[in-house]
PDB file of C-alpha atoms in Angstrom:
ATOM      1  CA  UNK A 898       4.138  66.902 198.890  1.00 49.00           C
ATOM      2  CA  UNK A 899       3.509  65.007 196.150  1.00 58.00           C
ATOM      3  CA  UNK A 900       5.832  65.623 193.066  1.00 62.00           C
ATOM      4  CA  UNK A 901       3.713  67.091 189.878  1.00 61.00           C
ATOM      5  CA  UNK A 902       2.858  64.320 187.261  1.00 66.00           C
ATOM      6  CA  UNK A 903       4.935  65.849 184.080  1.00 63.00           C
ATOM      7  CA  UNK A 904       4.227  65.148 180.709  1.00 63.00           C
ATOM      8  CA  UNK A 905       6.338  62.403 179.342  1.00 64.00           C
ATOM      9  CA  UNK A 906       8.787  63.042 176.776  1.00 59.00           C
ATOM     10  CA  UNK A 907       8.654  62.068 173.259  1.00 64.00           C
ATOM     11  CA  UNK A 908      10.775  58.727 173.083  1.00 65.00           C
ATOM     12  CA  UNK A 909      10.712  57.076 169.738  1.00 67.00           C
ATOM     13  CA  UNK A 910       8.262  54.252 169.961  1.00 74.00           C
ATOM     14  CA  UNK A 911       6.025  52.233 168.431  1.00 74.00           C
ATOM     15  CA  UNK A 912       6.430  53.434 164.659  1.00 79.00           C
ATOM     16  CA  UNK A 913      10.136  52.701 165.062  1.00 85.00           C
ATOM     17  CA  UNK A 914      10.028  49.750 166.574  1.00 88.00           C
ATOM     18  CA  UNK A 915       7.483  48.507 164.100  1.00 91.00           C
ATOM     19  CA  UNK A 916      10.409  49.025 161.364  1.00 92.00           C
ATOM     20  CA  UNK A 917      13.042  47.421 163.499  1.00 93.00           C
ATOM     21  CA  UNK A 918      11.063  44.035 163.728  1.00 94.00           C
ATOM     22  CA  UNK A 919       9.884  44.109 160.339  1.00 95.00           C
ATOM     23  CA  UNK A 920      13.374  44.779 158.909  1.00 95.00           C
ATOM     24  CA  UNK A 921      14.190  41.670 161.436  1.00 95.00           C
ATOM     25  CA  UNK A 922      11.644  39.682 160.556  1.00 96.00           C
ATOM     26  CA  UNK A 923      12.499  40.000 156.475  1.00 96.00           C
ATOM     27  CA  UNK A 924      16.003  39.241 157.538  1.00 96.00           C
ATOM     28  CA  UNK A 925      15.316  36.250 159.310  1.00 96.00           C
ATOM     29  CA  UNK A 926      12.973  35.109 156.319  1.00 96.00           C
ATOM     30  CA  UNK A 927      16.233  35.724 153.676  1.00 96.00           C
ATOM     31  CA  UNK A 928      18.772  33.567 156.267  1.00 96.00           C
ATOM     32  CA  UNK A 929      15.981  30.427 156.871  1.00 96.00           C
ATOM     33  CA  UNK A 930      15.645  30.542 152.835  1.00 94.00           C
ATOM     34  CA  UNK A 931      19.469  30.729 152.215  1.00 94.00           C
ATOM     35  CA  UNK A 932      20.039  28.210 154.404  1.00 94.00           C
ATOM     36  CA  UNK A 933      17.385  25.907 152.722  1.00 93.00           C
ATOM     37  CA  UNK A 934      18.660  26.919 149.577  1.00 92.00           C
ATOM     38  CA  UNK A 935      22.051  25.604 150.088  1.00 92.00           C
ATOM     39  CA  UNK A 936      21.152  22.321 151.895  1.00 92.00           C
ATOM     40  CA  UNK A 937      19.443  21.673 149.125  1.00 91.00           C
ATOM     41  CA  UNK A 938      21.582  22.191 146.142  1.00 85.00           C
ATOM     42  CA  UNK A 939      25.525  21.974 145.478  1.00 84.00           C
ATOM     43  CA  UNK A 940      26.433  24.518 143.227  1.00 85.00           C
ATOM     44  CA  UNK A 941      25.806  28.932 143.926  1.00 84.00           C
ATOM     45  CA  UNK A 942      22.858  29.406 141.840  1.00 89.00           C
ATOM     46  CA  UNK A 943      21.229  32.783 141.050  1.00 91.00           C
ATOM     47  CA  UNK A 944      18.582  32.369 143.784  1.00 91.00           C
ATOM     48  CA  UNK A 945      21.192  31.862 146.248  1.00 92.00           C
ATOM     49  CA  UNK A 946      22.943  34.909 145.346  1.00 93.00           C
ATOM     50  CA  UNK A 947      19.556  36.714 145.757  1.00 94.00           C
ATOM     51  CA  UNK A 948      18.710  35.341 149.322  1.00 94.00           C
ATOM     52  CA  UNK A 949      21.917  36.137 150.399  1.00 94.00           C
ATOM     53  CA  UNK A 950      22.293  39.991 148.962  1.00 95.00           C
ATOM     54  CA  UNK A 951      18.722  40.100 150.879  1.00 96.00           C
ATOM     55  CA  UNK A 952      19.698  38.369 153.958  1.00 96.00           C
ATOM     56  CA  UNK A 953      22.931  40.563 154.333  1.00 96.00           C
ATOM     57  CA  UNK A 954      20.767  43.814 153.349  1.00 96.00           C
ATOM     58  CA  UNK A 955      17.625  43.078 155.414  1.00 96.00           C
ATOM     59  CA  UNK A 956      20.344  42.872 158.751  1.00 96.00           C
ATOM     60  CA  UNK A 957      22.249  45.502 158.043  1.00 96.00           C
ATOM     61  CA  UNK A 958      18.847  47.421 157.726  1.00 95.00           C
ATOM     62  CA  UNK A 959      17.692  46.432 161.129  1.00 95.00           C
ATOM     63  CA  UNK A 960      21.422  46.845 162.444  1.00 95.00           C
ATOM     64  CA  UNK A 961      20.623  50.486 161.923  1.00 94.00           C
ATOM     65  CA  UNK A 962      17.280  51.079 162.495  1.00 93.00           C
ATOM     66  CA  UNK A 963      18.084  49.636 165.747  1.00 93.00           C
ATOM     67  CA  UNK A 964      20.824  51.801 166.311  1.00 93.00           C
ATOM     68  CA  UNK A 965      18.658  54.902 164.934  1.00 91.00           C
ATOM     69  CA  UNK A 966      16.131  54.152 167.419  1.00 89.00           C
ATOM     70  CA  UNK A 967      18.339  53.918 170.254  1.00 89.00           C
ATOM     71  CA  UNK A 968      20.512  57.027 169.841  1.00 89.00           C
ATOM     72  CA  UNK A 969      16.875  59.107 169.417  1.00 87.00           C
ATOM     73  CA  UNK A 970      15.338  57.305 172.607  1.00 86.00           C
ATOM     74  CA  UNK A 971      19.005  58.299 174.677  1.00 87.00           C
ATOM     75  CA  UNK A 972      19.038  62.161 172.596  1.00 86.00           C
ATOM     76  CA  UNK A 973      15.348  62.432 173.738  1.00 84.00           C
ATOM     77  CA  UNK A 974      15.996  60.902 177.656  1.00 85.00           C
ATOM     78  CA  UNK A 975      18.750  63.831 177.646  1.00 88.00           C
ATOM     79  CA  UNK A 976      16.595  66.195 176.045  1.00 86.00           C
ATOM     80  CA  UNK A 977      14.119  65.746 178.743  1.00 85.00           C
ATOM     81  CA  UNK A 978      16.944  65.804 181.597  1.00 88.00           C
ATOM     82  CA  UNK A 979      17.711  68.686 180.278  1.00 90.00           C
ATOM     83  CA  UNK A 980      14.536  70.780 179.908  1.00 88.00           C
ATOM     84  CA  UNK A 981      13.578  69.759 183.647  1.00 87.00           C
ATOM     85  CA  UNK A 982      17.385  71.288 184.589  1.00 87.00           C
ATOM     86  CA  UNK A 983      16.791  74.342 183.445  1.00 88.00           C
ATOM     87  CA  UNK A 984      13.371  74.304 184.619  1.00 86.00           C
ATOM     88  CA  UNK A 985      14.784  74.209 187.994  1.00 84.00           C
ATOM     89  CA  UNK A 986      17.774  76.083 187.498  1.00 85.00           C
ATOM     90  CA  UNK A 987      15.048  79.112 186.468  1.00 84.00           C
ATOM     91  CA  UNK A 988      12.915  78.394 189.011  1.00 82.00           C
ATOM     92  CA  UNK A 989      15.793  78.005 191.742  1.00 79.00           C
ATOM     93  CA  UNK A 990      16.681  81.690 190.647  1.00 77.00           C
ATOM     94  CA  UNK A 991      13.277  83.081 190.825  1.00 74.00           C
ATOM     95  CA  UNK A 992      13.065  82.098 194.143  1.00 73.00           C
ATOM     96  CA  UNK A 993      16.754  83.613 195.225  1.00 69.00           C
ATOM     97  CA  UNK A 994      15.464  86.842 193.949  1.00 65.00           C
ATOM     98  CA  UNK A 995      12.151  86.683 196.525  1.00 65.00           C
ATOM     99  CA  UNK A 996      14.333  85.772 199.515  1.00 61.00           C
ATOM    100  CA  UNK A 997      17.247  88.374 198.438  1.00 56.00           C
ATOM    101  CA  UNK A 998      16.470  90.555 202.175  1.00 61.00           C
ATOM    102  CA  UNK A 999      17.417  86.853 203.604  1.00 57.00           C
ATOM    103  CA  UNK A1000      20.425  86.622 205.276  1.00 57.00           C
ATOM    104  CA  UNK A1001      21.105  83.496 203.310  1.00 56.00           C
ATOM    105  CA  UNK A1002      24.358  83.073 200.392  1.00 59.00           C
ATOM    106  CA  UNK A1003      21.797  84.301 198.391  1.00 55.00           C
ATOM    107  CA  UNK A1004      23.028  86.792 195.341  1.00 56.00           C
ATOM    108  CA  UNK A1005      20.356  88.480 194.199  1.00 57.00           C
ATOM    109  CA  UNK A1006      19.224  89.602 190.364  1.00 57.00           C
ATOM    110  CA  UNK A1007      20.960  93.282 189.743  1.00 60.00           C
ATOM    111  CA  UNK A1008      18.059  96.090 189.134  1.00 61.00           C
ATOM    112  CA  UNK A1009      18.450  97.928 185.586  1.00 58.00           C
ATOM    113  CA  UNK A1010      20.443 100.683 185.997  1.00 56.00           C
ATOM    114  CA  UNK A1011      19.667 103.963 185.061  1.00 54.00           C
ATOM    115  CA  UNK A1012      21.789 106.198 181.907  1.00 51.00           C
ATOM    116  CA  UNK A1013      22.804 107.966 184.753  1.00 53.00           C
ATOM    117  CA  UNK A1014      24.023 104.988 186.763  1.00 52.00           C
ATOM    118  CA  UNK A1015      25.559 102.743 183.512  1.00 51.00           C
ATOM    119  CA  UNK A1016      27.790 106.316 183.084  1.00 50.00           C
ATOM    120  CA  UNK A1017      29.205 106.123 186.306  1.00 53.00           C
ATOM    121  CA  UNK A1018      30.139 103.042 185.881  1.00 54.00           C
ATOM    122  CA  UNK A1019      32.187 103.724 183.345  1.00 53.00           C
ATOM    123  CA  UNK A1020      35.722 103.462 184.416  1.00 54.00           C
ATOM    124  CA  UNK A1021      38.573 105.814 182.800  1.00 54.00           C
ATOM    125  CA  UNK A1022      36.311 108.410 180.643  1.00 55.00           C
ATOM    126  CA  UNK A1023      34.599 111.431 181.947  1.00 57.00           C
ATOM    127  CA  UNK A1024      31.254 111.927 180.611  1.00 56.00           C
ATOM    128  CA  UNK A1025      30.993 115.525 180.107  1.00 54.00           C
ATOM    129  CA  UNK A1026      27.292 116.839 179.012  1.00 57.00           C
ATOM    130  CA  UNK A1027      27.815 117.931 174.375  1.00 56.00           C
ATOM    131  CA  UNK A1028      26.225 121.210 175.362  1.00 57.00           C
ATOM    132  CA  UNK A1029      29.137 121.879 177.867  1.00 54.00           C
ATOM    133  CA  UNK A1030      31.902 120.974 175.691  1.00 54.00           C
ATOM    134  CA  UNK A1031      33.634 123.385 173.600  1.00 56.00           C
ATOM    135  CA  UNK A1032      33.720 123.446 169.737  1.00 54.00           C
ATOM    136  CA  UNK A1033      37.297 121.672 169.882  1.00 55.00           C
ATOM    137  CA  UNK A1034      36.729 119.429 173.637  1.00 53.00           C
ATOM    138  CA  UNK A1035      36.908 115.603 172.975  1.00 54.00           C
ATOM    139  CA  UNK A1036      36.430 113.428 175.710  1.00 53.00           C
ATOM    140  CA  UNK A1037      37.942 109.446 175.615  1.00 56.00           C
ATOM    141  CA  UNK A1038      41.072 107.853 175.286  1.00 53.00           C
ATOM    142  CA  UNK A1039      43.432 107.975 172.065  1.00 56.00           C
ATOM    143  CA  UNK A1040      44.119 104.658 170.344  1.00 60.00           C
ATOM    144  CA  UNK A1041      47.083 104.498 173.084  1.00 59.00           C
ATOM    145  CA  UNK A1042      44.763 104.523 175.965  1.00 57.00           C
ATOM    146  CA  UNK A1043      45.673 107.898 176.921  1.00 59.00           C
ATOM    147  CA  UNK A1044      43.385 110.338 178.225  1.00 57.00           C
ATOM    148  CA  UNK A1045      41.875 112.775 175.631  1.00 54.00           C
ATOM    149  CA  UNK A1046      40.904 116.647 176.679  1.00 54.00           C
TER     150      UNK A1046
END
């Protein structure tokens, strides 16, 4: 059987990528004119100065936008991994409750218990009806753990 076509997840895309190559493409722009700029002269000059601040700044900038972009496309790779999992996990359940009468390692659900049931369970404390008790009966355990009457 063929597997169902999913929906894809969301995975950081063009938008991002669009501000990763333009914060490259600046920063390339800022190294080619720094580099002309110093061929060309001898001495630091203010122009220099400001195409290397903007080379340095423009990298740095795609340096993390890159890195942005990559730790959303890996959280939302997981994210997806993730959802399927406990898609499965739910459905793998829902399906070991339907073949419970199997003779399978199957455990099944437990069925809600009755007030009646959930007091029986109880271990250590008798449940005595209010209307049964006396003015002065008390039923539990002391902060020792010893049985009240």
């Amino acid at each position: 059987m063929a597997e169902p076509s999913r929906p894809q997840p969301y995975q950081p895309g063009a938008v991002s990528l669009f501000f990763v190559a333009k914060a490259g493409v600046f920063a390339a722009g800022f190294w080619i004119w720094l580099l002309v700029l110093v061929l060309r002269t001898d001495s630091a000059t203010g122009a220099q100065v400001l195409a290397a601040t903007g080379a340095i700044t423009t990298t740095l900038v795609a340096v993390v936008l890159g890195a942005r972009m990559a730790l959303q496309r890996n959280a939302s790779v997981r994210h997806a991994e993730m959802k399927k999992l406990l898609v499965d996990i739910s459905w793998n359940a829902f399906a070991a409750a339907g073949n419970a009468e199997s003779t399978g390692k199957v455990v099944p659900f437990p069925s809600a218990a009755g007030d009646s049931d959930w007091a029986s369970q109880r271990a250590g404390i008798e449940r005595v009806p209010t209307r049964d008790r006396g003015a002065g009966d008390r039923v539990g355990r002391d902060r020792g753990g010893d049985l009240l009457r």
